[in-house]
PDB file of C-alpha atoms and ligand atoms in Angstrom:
ATOM      1  CA  MET Z 126      -4.915 -16.035  32.380  1.00  0.00           C
ATOM      2  CA  SER Z 127      -5.315 -13.180  29.984  1.00  0.00           C
ATOM      3  CA  ALA Z 128      -3.137 -12.765  26.867  1.00  0.00           C
ATOM      4  CA  LYS Z 129      -0.655  -9.977  26.594  1.00  0.00           C
ATOM      5  CA  ILE Z 130      -1.770  -7.412  23.935  1.00  0.00           C
ATOM      6  CA  ILE Z 131       0.493  -6.906  20.889  1.00  0.00           C
ATOM      7  CA  ASP Z 132      -0.075  -3.183  20.448  1.00  0.00           C
ATOM      8  CA  GLY Z 133       0.146  -2.560  16.705  1.00  0.00           C
ATOM      9  CA  LYS Z 134      -0.555   1.080  17.061  1.00  0.00           C
ATOM     10  CA  ALA Z 135       2.394   1.630  19.430  1.00  0.00           C
ATOM     11  CA  THR Z 136       4.720  -0.553  17.365  1.00  0.00           C
ATOM     12  CA  ALA Z 137       3.705   1.281  14.181  1.00  0.00           C
ATOM     13  CA  GLN Z 138       4.560   4.578  15.973  1.00  0.00           C
ATOM     14  CA  GLU Z 139       7.964   3.260  16.947  1.00  0.00           C
ATOM     15  CA  LEU Z 140       8.693   2.283  13.366  1.00  0.00           C
ATOM     16  CA  LYS Z 141       7.372   5.587  12.027  1.00  0.00           C
ATOM     17  CA  ASN Z 142       9.627   7.514  14.431  1.00  0.00           C
ATOM     18  CA  GLU Z 143      12.631   5.565  13.037  1.00  0.00           C
ATOM     19  CA  ILE Z 144      11.529   6.391   9.523  1.00  0.00           C
ATOM     20  CA  LYS Z 145      11.038  10.079  10.293  1.00  0.00           C
ATOM     21  CA  ILE Z 146      14.558  10.333  11.621  1.00  0.00           C
ATOM     22  CA  GLU Z 147      15.895   9.017   8.259  1.00  0.00           C
ATOM     23  CA  VAL Z 148      13.576  11.315   6.211  1.00  0.00           C
ATOM     24  CA  ASP Z 149      14.637  14.325   8.380  1.00  0.00           C
ATOM     25  CA  LYS Z 150      18.336  13.465   7.666  1.00  0.00           C
ATOM     26  CA  ILE Z 151      17.601  13.359   3.851  1.00  0.00           C
ATOM     27  CA  THR Z 152      15.753  16.650   3.733  1.00  0.00           C
ATOM     28  CA  SER Z 153      18.042  18.481   6.122  1.00  0.00           C
ATOM     29  CA  GLY Z 154      20.926  17.536   3.783  1.00  0.00           C
ATOM     30  CA  GLY Z 155      19.129  19.478   1.060  1.00  0.00           C
ATOM     31  CA  SER Z 156      17.698  16.497  -0.953  1.00  0.00           C
ATOM     32  CA  ARG Z 157      14.081  16.204  -1.894  1.00  0.00           C
ATOM     33  CA  PRO Z 158      11.848  14.063   0.360  1.00  0.00           C
ATOM     34  CA  PRO Z 159      10.706  10.528  -0.600  1.00  0.00           C
ATOM     35  CA  ALA Z 160       7.444  10.781  -2.605  1.00  0.00           C
ATOM     36  CA  LEU Z 161       4.549   8.343  -2.765  1.00  0.00           C
ATOM     37  CA  ALA Z 162       1.844   8.508  -5.511  1.00  0.00           C
ATOM     38  CA  VAL Z 163      -1.512   7.034  -4.524  1.00  0.00           C
ATOM     39  CA  VAL Z 164      -4.093   6.342  -7.208  1.00  0.00           C
ATOM     40  CA  LEU Z 165      -7.730   5.856  -6.267  1.00  0.00           C
ATOM     41  CA  VAL Z 166     -10.291   5.055  -8.904  1.00  0.00           C
ATOM     42  CA  GLY Z 167     -13.875   5.687  -7.854  1.00  0.00           C
ATOM     43  CA  LYS Z 168     -15.305   6.406  -4.414  1.00  0.00           C
ATOM     44  CA  ASP Z 169     -15.350   3.193  -2.477  1.00  0.00           C
ATOM     45  CA  PRO Z 170     -15.757   4.400   1.135  1.00  0.00           C
ATOM     46  CA  ALA Z 171     -13.318   1.825   2.690  1.00  0.00           C
ATOM     47  CA  SER Z 172     -10.713   2.771   0.066  1.00  0.00           C
ATOM     48  CA  GLN Z 173     -11.224   6.450   0.760  1.00  0.00           C
ATOM     49  CA  ILE Z 174     -10.516   5.870   4.501  1.00  0.00           C
ATOM     50  CA  TYR Z 175      -7.306   3.946   3.636  1.00  0.00           C
ATOM     51  CA  VAL Z 176      -6.160   6.621   1.299  1.00  0.00           C
ATOM     52  CA  ASN Z 177      -6.782   9.313   3.909  1.00  0.00           C
ATOM     53  CA  ASN Z 178      -4.736   7.320   6.394  1.00  0.00           C
ATOM     54  CA  LYS Z 179      -1.880   7.000   3.976  1.00  0.00           C
ATOM     55  CA  ARG Z 180      -1.879  10.748   3.304  1.00  0.00           C
ATOM     56  CA  LYS Z 181      -1.834  11.506   7.059  1.00  0.00           C
ATOM     57  CA  ALA Z 182       1.041   9.079   7.640  1.00  0.00           C
ATOM     58  CA  CYS Z 183       3.074  10.659   4.777  1.00  0.00           C
ATOM     59  CA  HIS Z 184       2.528  14.203   6.164  1.00  0.00           C
ATOM     60  CA  ALA Z 185       3.506  13.111   9.674  1.00  0.00           C
ATOM     61  CA  LEU Z 186       6.750  11.748   8.469  1.00  0.00           C
ATOM     62  CA  GLY Z 187       7.702  14.406   5.945  1.00  0.00           C
ATOM     63  CA  ILE Z 188       7.142  12.093   2.962  1.00  0.00           C
ATOM     64  CA  LYS Z 189       5.568  13.752  -0.046  1.00  0.00           C
ATOM     65  CA  SER Z 190       2.137  12.465  -0.927  1.00  0.00           C
ATOM     66  CA  VAL Z 191       0.695  12.932  -4.443  1.00  0.00           C
ATOM     67  CA  GLU Z 192      -2.902  11.747  -5.002  1.00  0.00           C
ATOM     68  CA  HIS Z 193      -4.549  10.956  -8.260  1.00  0.00           C
ATOM     69  CA  LEU Z 194      -8.290  10.613  -7.693  1.00  0.00           C
ATOM     70  CA  LEU Z 195      -9.955   9.227 -10.837  1.00  0.00           C
ATOM     71  CA  ASP Z 196     -13.543   8.838 -11.836  1.00  0.00           C
ATOM     72  CA  ALA Z 197     -15.044   5.283 -11.471  1.00  0.00           C
ATOM     73  CA  ALA Z 198     -15.632   5.266 -15.184  1.00  0.00           C
ATOM     74  CA  THR Z 199     -11.905   5.908 -16.055  1.00  0.00           C
ATOM     75  CA  SER Z 200     -10.788   3.442 -18.802  1.00  0.00           C
ATOM     76  CA  GLU Z 201      -8.063   0.874 -18.302  1.00  0.00           C
ATOM     77  CA  LYS Z 202      -6.080   2.710 -21.035  1.00  0.00           C
ATOM     78  CA  ASN Z 203      -6.227   5.972 -19.115  1.00  0.00           C
ATOM     79  CA  LEU Z 204      -5.087   4.299 -15.919  1.00  0.00           C
ATOM     80  CA  MET Z 205      -2.216   2.525 -17.782  1.00  0.00           C
ATOM     81  CA  GLU Z 206      -1.142   5.937 -19.121  1.00  0.00           C
ATOM     82  CA  LEU Z 207      -1.109   7.437 -15.640  1.00  0.00           C
ATOM     83  CA  VAL Z 208       0.986   4.530 -14.343  1.00  0.00           C
ATOM     84  CA  THR Z 209       3.405   5.020 -17.266  1.00  0.00           C
ATOM     85  CA  ALA Z 210       3.734   8.685 -16.383  1.00  0.00           C
ATOM     86  CA  LEU Z 211       4.420   7.883 -12.708  1.00  0.00           C
ATOM     87  CA  ASN Z 212       6.913   5.207 -13.689  1.00  0.00           C
ATOM     88  CA  ASN Z 213       8.772   7.793 -15.771  1.00  0.00           C
ATOM     89  CA  ASP Z 214       8.578  10.557 -13.148  1.00  0.00           C
ATOM     90  CA  ASN Z 215      11.917  10.845 -11.375  1.00  0.00           C
ATOM     91  CA  ASP Z 216      10.306  12.737  -8.535  1.00  0.00           C
ATOM     92  CA  ILE Z 217       8.075   9.769  -7.570  1.00  0.00           C
ATOM     93  CA  ASP Z 218       9.544   6.870  -5.620  1.00  0.00           C
ATOM     94  CA  GLY Z 219       6.537   4.747  -4.802  1.00  0.00           C
ATOM     95  CA  ILE Z 220       3.359   3.993  -6.682  1.00  0.00           C
ATOM     96  CA  LEU Z 221       0.231   2.521  -5.025  1.00  0.00           C
ATOM     97  CA  VAL Z 222      -2.940   1.802  -6.927  1.00  0.00           C
ATOM     98  CA  GLN Z 223      -5.652   1.282  -4.367  1.00  0.00           C
ATOM     99  CA  LEU Z 224      -7.609  -1.981  -4.775  1.00  0.00           C
ATOM    100  CA  PRO Z 225     -10.253  -3.082  -5.523  1.00  0.00           C
ATOM    101  CA  LEU Z 226     -10.423  -1.426  -8.952  1.00  0.00           C
ATOM    102  CA  PRO Z 227     -13.745  -1.151 -10.779  1.00  0.00           C
ATOM    103  CA  LYS Z 228     -14.810  -4.329 -12.660  1.00  0.00           C
ATOM    104  CA  HIS Z 229     -14.058  -3.113 -16.117  1.00  0.00           C
ATOM    105  CA  ILE Z 230     -10.312  -2.729 -15.250  1.00  0.00           C
ATOM    106  CA  HIS Z 231      -8.217  -5.932 -15.146  1.00  0.00           C
ATOM    107  CA  GLU Z 232      -6.168  -5.613 -11.937  1.00  0.00           C
ATOM    108  CA  PRO Z 233      -3.199  -7.752 -13.027  1.00  0.00           C
ATOM    109  CA  HIS Z 234      -2.691  -5.577 -16.154  1.00  0.00           C
ATOM    110  CA  ILE Z 235      -2.385  -2.466 -13.900  1.00  0.00           C
ATOM    111  CA  LEU Z 236      -0.278  -4.106 -11.205  1.00  0.00           C
ATOM    112  CA  GLU Z 237       2.118  -5.720 -13.726  1.00  0.00           C
ATOM    113  CA  HIS Z 238       2.539  -2.253 -15.425  1.00  0.00           C
ATOM    114  CA  ILE Z 239       3.990  -0.634 -12.275  1.00  0.00           C
ATOM    115  CA  ASN Z 240       7.806  -0.412 -12.262  1.00  0.00           C
ATOM    116  CA  PRO Z 241       8.846  -3.197  -9.748  1.00  0.00           C
ATOM    117  CA  LEU Z 242      11.366  -0.753  -8.168  1.00  0.00           C
ATOM    118  CA  LYS Z 243       8.421   1.653  -7.368  1.00  0.00           C
ATOM    119  CA  ASP Z 244       6.004  -1.102  -6.383  1.00  0.00           C
ATOM    120  CA  VAL Z 245       5.568  -0.256  -2.700  1.00  0.00           C
ATOM    121  CA  ASP Z 246       2.650  -2.742  -2.352  1.00  0.00           C
ATOM    122  CA  GLY Z 247       4.958  -5.592  -3.407  1.00  0.00           C
ATOM    123  CA  PHE Z 248       2.227  -6.954  -5.663  1.00  0.00           C
ATOM    124  CA  HIS Z 249       4.183  -6.958  -9.019  1.00  0.00           C
ATOM    125  CA  PRO Z 250       5.128 -10.538 -10.081  1.00  0.00           C
ATOM    126  CA  VAL Z 251       8.789  -9.596 -10.016  1.00  0.00           C
ATOM    127  CA  ASN Z 252       8.511  -8.703  -6.278  1.00  0.00           C
ATOM    128  CA  VAL Z 253       6.320 -11.809  -5.657  1.00  0.00           C
ATOM    129  CA  GLY Z 254       9.132 -13.890  -7.212  1.00  0.00           C
ATOM    130  CA  ARG Z 255      11.746 -12.143  -5.174  1.00  0.00           C
ATOM    131  CA  LEU Z 256       9.809 -12.750  -1.979  1.00  0.00           C
ATOM    132  CA  VAL Z 257       9.536 -16.442  -2.788  1.00  0.00           C
ATOM    133  CA  ALA Z 258      13.227 -16.596  -3.650  1.00  0.00           C
ATOM    134  CA  ASN Z 259      14.009 -14.685  -0.443  1.00  0.00           C
ATOM    135  CA  SER Z 260      16.033 -12.112  -2.500  1.00  0.00           C
ATOM    136  CA  THR Z 261      15.997  -8.341  -2.472  1.00  0.00           C
ATOM    137  CA  GLY Z 262      12.676  -6.720  -3.212  1.00  0.00           C
ATOM    138  CA  LEU Z 263       9.747  -4.720  -1.891  1.00  0.00           C
ATOM    139  CA  ARG Z 264       7.570  -6.868   0.421  1.00  0.00           C
ATOM    140  CA  PRO Z 265       3.750  -6.533   0.697  1.00  0.00           C
ATOM    141  CA  CYS Z 266       2.927  -4.176   3.538  1.00  0.00           C
ATOM    142  CA  THR Z 267       0.496  -6.227   5.640  1.00  0.00           C
ATOM    143  CA  PRO Z 268       2.597  -9.415   5.750  1.00  0.00           C
ATOM    144  CA  ALA Z 269       5.722  -7.357   6.394  1.00  0.00           C
ATOM    145  CA  GLY Z 270       3.871  -5.542   9.156  1.00  0.00           C
ATOM    146  CA  ILE Z 271       2.802  -8.842  10.727  1.00  0.00           C
ATOM    147  CA  LEU Z 272       6.377 -10.077  10.781  1.00  0.00           C
ATOM    148  CA  GLU Z 273       7.604  -6.774  12.278  1.00  0.00           C
ATOM    149  CA  MET Z 274       4.964  -6.934  14.998  1.00  0.00           C
ATOM    150  CA  LEU Z 275       5.903 -10.490  15.854  1.00  0.00           C
ATOM    151  CA  LYS Z 276       9.593  -9.656  16.044  1.00  0.00           C
ATOM    152  CA  ARG Z 277       9.194  -6.458  17.974  1.00  0.00           C
ATOM    153  CA  SER Z 278       6.901  -8.078  20.547  1.00  0.00           C
ATOM    154  CA  GLY Z 279       9.769 -10.485  21.256  1.00  0.00           C
ATOM    155  CA  GLN Z 280       8.488 -13.701  19.637  1.00  0.00           C
ATOM    156  CA  GLU Z 281      11.000 -16.419  18.868  1.00  0.00           C
ATOM    157  CA  LEU Z 282      10.022 -17.636  15.383  1.00  0.00           C
ATOM    158  CA  SER Z 283      12.482 -20.295  14.386  1.00  0.00           C
ATOM    159  CA  GLY Z 284      10.978 -23.794  14.527  1.00  0.00           C
ATOM    160  CA  LYS Z 285       7.499 -22.603  15.530  1.00  0.00           C
ATOM    161  CA  LYS Z 286       4.350 -24.090  14.098  1.00  0.00           C
ATOM    162  CA  VAL Z 287       2.414 -21.366  12.259  1.00  0.00           C
ATOM    163  CA  VAL Z 288      -1.120 -21.685  10.895  1.00  0.00           C
ATOM    164  CA  VAL Z 289      -2.102 -19.030   8.409  1.00  0.00           C
ATOM    165  CA  LEU Z 290      -5.843 -18.838   7.856  1.00  0.00           C
ATOM    166  CA  GLY Z 291      -6.474 -17.568   4.303  1.00  0.00           C
ATOM    167  CA  ARG Z 292      -4.663 -17.899   1.073  1.00  0.00           C
ATOM    168  CA  SER Z 293      -4.984 -14.481  -0.608  1.00  0.00           C
ATOM    169  CA  ASN Z 294      -2.229 -12.952  -2.676  1.00  0.00           C
ATOM    170  CA  ILE Z 295      -2.283  -9.828  -0.498  1.00  0.00           C
ATOM    171  CA  VAL Z 296      -2.007 -11.529   2.935  1.00  0.00           C
ATOM    172  CA  GLY Z 297      -2.179 -15.289   3.261  1.00  0.00           C
ATOM    173  CA  LYS Z 298       0.364 -16.457   0.756  1.00  0.00           C
ATOM    174  CA  PRO Z 299       3.000 -13.762   1.322  1.00  0.00           C
ATOM    175  CA  THR Z 300       2.715 -14.020   5.106  1.00  0.00           C
ATOM    176  CA  ALA Z 301       3.197 -17.763   4.936  1.00  0.00           C
ATOM    177  CA  THR Z 302       6.268 -17.196   2.699  1.00  0.00           C
ATOM    178  CA  LEU Z 303       7.862 -14.588   5.031  1.00  0.00           C
ATOM    179  CA  LEU Z 304       7.371 -16.907   8.017  1.00  0.00           C
ATOM    180  CA  LEU Z 305       8.819 -19.849   6.213  1.00  0.00           C
ATOM    181  CA  HIS Z 306      11.961 -17.696   5.638  1.00  0.00           C
ATOM    182  CA  GLU Z 307      12.047 -17.196   9.441  1.00  0.00           C
ATOM    183  CA  SER Z 308      12.290 -21.041   9.698  1.00  0.00           C
ATOM    184  CA  CYS Z 309       8.730 -21.492  10.881  1.00  0.00           C
ATOM    185  CA  THR Z 310       6.831 -24.650   9.989  1.00  0.00           C
ATOM    186  CA  VAL Z 311       3.956 -23.190   8.081  1.00  0.00           C
ATOM    187  CA  THR Z 312       0.516 -24.509   7.330  1.00  0.00           C
ATOM    188  CA  ILE Z 313      -1.939 -22.530   5.145  1.00  0.00           C
ATOM    189  CA  CYS Z 314      -5.675 -23.295   5.756  1.00  0.00           C
ATOM    190  CA  HIS Z 315      -8.623 -22.114   3.731  1.00  0.00           C
ATOM    191  CA  SER Z 316     -12.345 -22.649   3.153  1.00  0.00           C
ATOM    192  CA  LYS Z 317     -11.824 -26.238   1.900  1.00  0.00           C
ATOM    193  CA  THR Z 318      -9.497 -27.278   4.791  1.00  0.00           C
ATOM    194  CA  ARG Z 319     -10.805 -30.275   6.722  1.00  0.00           C
ATOM    195  CA  HIS Z 320     -10.603 -30.708  10.464  1.00  0.00           C
ATOM    196  CA  LEU Z 321      -9.547 -27.112  10.882  1.00  0.00           C
ATOM    197  CA  ASN Z 322      -9.749 -27.100  14.681  1.00  0.00           C
ATOM    198  CA  ASP Z 323      -7.324 -29.993  14.911  1.00  0.00           C
ATOM    199  CA  ILE Z 324      -4.802 -28.021  12.869  1.00  0.00           C
ATOM    200  CA  THR Z 325      -5.247 -24.663  14.633  1.00  0.00           C
ATOM    201  CA  SER Z 326      -5.197 -26.041  18.080  1.00  0.00           C
ATOM    202  CA  ARG Z 327      -1.669 -27.404  17.488  1.00  0.00           C
ATOM    203  CA  ALA Z 328      -0.363 -24.059  16.320  1.00  0.00           C
ATOM    204  CA  ASP Z 329       2.133 -21.860  18.266  1.00  0.00           C
ATOM    205  CA  ILE Z 330       1.175 -18.869  16.142  1.00  0.00           C
ATOM    206  CA  ILE Z 331      -2.141 -18.285  14.335  1.00  0.00           C
ATOM    207  CA  ILE Z 332      -2.513 -15.576  11.651  1.00  0.00           C
ATOM    208  CA  ALA Z 333      -6.197 -15.059  10.937  1.00  0.00           C
ATOM    209  CA  ALA Z 334      -6.816 -13.491   7.464  1.00  0.00           C
ATOM    210  CA  ILE Z 335     -10.047 -15.024   6.180  1.00  0.00           C
ATOM    211  CA  GLY Z 336     -12.479 -12.068   6.351  1.00  0.00           C
ATOM    212  CA  LYS Z 337     -15.047 -13.783   8.547  1.00  0.00           C
ATOM    213  CA  PRO Z 338     -16.118 -11.881  11.669  1.00  0.00           C
ATOM    214  CA  GLU Z 339     -14.936 -13.458  14.928  1.00  0.00           C
ATOM    215  CA  PHE Z 340     -14.295 -16.854  13.191  1.00  0.00           C
ATOM    216  CA  VAL Z 341     -11.444 -17.880  15.453  1.00  0.00           C
ATOM    217  CA  THR Z 342     -12.813 -19.008  18.816  1.00  0.00           C
ATOM    218  CA  ALA Z 343     -11.087 -20.107  22.044  1.00  0.00           C
ATOM    219  CA  GLU Z 344     -11.525 -23.836  21.375  1.00  0.00           C
ATOM    220  CA  MET Z 345      -9.373 -23.413  18.192  1.00  0.00           C
ATOM    221  CA  VAL Z 346      -6.448 -22.016  20.087  1.00  0.00           C
ATOM    222  CA  LYS Z 347      -3.760 -23.759  22.098  1.00  0.00           C
ATOM    223  CA  PRO Z 348      -3.129 -22.201  25.540  1.00  0.00           C
ATOM    224  CA  GLY Z 349      -0.348 -19.700  25.309  1.00  0.00           C
ATOM    225  CA  ALA Z 350      -0.445 -19.431  21.507  1.00  0.00           C
ATOM    226  CA  VAL Z 351       0.267 -16.097  19.679  1.00  0.00           C
ATOM    227  CA  VAL Z 352      -2.776 -14.893  17.651  1.00  0.00           C
ATOM    228  CA  ILE Z 353      -2.568 -12.223  15.063  1.00  0.00           C
ATOM    229  CA  ASP Z 354      -5.895 -10.862  13.749  1.00  0.00           C
ATOM    230  CA  VAL Z 355      -5.776  -9.367  10.169  1.00  0.00           C
ATOM    231  CA  GLY Z 356      -9.545  -9.125   9.729  1.00  0.00           C
ATOM    232  CA  VAL Z 357     -11.354  -5.832   9.191  1.00  0.00           C
ATOM    233  CA  ASN Z 358     -15.055  -6.744   9.166  1.00  0.00           C
ATOM    234  CA  ARG Z 359     -17.728  -4.046   9.285  1.00  0.00           C
ATOM    235  CA  THR Z 360     -20.660  -5.457  11.278  1.00  0.00           C
ATOM    236  CA  ALA Z 361     -23.722  -4.073  13.148  1.00  0.00           C
ATOM    237  CA  LYS Z 362     -21.585  -3.827  16.319  1.00  0.00           C
ATOM    238  CA  GLY Z 363     -18.819  -1.948  14.514  1.00  0.00           C
ATOM    239  CA  VAL Z 364     -15.435  -3.067  13.020  1.00  0.00           C
ATOM    240  CA  VAL Z 365     -14.442  -6.493  14.316  1.00  0.00           C
ATOM    241  CA  GLY Z 366     -11.558  -8.817  13.352  1.00  0.00           C
ATOM    242  CA  ASP Z 367     -11.479 -12.452  12.402  1.00  0.00           C
ATOM    243  CA  VAL Z 368     -10.862 -13.430  16.033  1.00  0.00           C
ATOM    244  CA  ASP Z 369     -13.337 -13.607  18.878  1.00  0.00           C
ATOM    245  CA  PHE Z 370     -11.106 -11.283  20.934  1.00  0.00           C
ATOM    246  CA  GLU Z 371     -12.843 -11.651  24.298  1.00  0.00           C
ATOM    247  CA  GLY Z 372     -12.967 -15.436  24.167  1.00  0.00           C
ATOM    248  CA  VAL Z 373      -9.518 -15.973  22.668  1.00  0.00           C
ATOM    249  CA  LYS Z 374      -7.671 -13.563  24.954  1.00  0.00           C
ATOM    250  CA  LYS Z 375      -8.521 -15.876  27.858  1.00  0.00           C
ATOM    251  CA  VAL Z 376      -6.434 -18.781  26.379  1.00  0.00           C
ATOM    252  CA  ALA Z 377      -3.808 -17.081  24.108  1.00  0.00           C
ATOM    253  CA  GLY Z 378      -0.427 -15.901  25.343  1.00  0.00           C
ATOM    254  CA  PHE Z 379      -0.344 -12.946  22.986  1.00  0.00           C
ATOM    255  CA  ILE Z 380      -3.097 -11.370  20.871  1.00  0.00           C
ATOM    256  CA  SER Z 381      -3.284  -8.463  18.557  1.00  0.00           C
ATOM    257  CA  PRO Z 382      -6.516  -6.364  18.663  1.00  0.00           C
ATOM    258  CA  VAL Z 383      -8.727  -4.909  15.935  1.00  0.00           C
ATOM    259  CA  PRO Z 384      -8.510  -1.975  15.597  1.00  0.00           C
ATOM    260  CA  GLY Z 385      -5.129  -1.036  16.731  1.00  0.00           C
ATOM    261  CA  GLY Z 386      -3.246  -4.192  15.583  1.00  0.00           C
ATOM    262  CA  VAL Z 387      -2.193  -5.065  12.073  1.00  0.00           C
ATOM    263  CA  GLY Z 388      -3.897  -1.990  10.433  1.00  0.00           C
ATOM    264  CA  PRO Z 389      -1.477   0.696  11.745  1.00  0.00           C
ATOM    265  CA  MET Z 390       1.480  -1.668  10.971  1.00  0.00           C
ATOM    266  CA  THR Z 391       0.412  -1.914   7.287  1.00  0.00           C
ATOM    267  CA  ILE Z 392       0.501   1.868   6.889  1.00  0.00           C
ATOM    268  CA  ALA Z 393       3.934   2.096   8.719  1.00  0.00           C
ATOM    269  CA  MET Z 394       5.340  -0.620   6.363  1.00  0.00           C
ATOM    270  CA  LEU Z 395       4.051   1.392   3.323  1.00  0.00           C
ATOM    271  CA  MET Z 396       6.106   4.337   4.643  1.00  0.00           C
ATOM    272  CA  TYR Z 397       9.079   1.994   5.099  1.00  0.00           C
ATOM    273  CA  ASN Z 398       8.694   0.711   1.581  1.00  0.00           C
ATOM    274  CA  THR Z 399       8.508   4.261   0.219  1.00  0.00           C
ATOM    275  CA  LEU Z 400      11.687   5.191   1.933  1.00  0.00           C
ATOM    276  CA  LYS Z 401      13.346   1.953   0.734  1.00  0.00           C
ATOM    277  CA  ALA Z 402      12.262   2.677  -2.862  1.00  0.00           C
ATOM    278  CA  TYR Z 403      13.703   6.144  -2.526  1.00  0.00           C
ATOM    279  CA  LYS Z 404      16.982   4.846  -1.367  1.00  0.00           C
ATOM    280  CA  GLY Z 405      17.084   2.187  -4.098  1.00  0.00           C
ATOM    281  CA  LEU Z 406      17.440  -1.505  -3.330  1.00  0.00           C
ATOM    282  CA  SER Z 407      20.767  -2.583  -2.033  1.00  0.00           C
ATOM    283  CA  PRO Z 408      22.077  -5.923  -3.351  1.00  0.00           C
ATOM    284  CA  SER Z 409      21.777  -7.631   0.057  1.00  0.00           C
ATOM    285  CA  GLY Z 410      18.955  -5.564   1.568  1.00  0.00           C
ATOM    286  CA  HIS Z 411      15.450  -6.592   2.545  1.00  0.00           C
TER     287      HIS Z 411
HETATM  288  N1  GUN O 752      -6.859  -2.634  -0.727  1.00  0.00           N
HETATM  289  C1  GUN O 752      -6.895  -3.368   0.437  1.00  0.00           C
HETATM  290  N2  GUN O 752      -5.610  -3.622   0.880  1.00  0.00           N
HETATM  291  C2  GUN O 752      -4.815  -3.051  -0.049  1.00  0.00           C
HETATM  292  C3  GUN O 752      -3.332  -2.931  -0.023  1.00  0.00           C
HETATM  293  O1  GUN O 752      -2.670  -3.443   0.725  1.00  0.00           O
HETATM  294  N3  GUN O 752      -2.878  -2.250  -1.133  1.00  0.00           N
HETATM  295  C4  GUN O 752      -3.724  -1.703  -2.079  1.00  0.00           C
HETATM  296  N4  GUN O 752      -3.149  -1.108  -3.130  1.00  0.00           N
HETATM  297  N5  GUN O 752      -5.015  -1.797  -2.045  1.00  0.00           N
HETATM  298  C5  GUN O 752      -5.575  -2.467  -1.015  1.00  0.00           C
END
């Protein structure tokens, strides 16, 4: 048996088409388009690729993209001042400060300075708290993209055993929280977890977000399980995920590839969050 492919690229395109329809309605009514400010400090090559992809997605959907490219030596004070200016700019709806930041800048200082209503990354403690409380807020893009992919590929989530590999603030913890709110039974595993294979081989759904190339192998996966690969590992043989795709696809029921899986969904959810920030948060909205 070979797993069905969960096509993140196609799903992201579907979502972007829906967003574009809304943006077109806004602008054809004479209003200004939603606007996203992206701040990049320094010239990290991977970050430059992400920022380019974000710009392209904005342009394709009619969302205004404003970029602030700062020197690697920029002080924390200067960056704080830029964030203040963007917070106060009524023509900016979303603010994204690309991570990682240079070592001399304390990331939490910057992330906590972004207005939570413009925090399209969902990293501000207010949005983290709202996620945990399952109340209105901006959700982190990769976890929200994973959830959307699962739902749009027709997965029933309620009551399912999910294993999340990785406990980062950006992916592991928020993904586990979102899936808990879908009534999954969630286990978070990490580098100190014992008897990992025993745990993963009982899972209905595995989310791999540990940053180790091809770490998840066929023996770790229950036949028919859903496997979502969040890894982006640059290796001698090119970019590979955290899942041994060729081996695991023989036992899994569904699998998302790298590239073309979670990556495009993350960008689509950023566009979704920018539109949501533009519209303002409704009392009951998610
Ligand atoms: N660097 C890697 N992933 C992310 C992300 O989701 N948001 C930001 N701001 N920086 C990142």
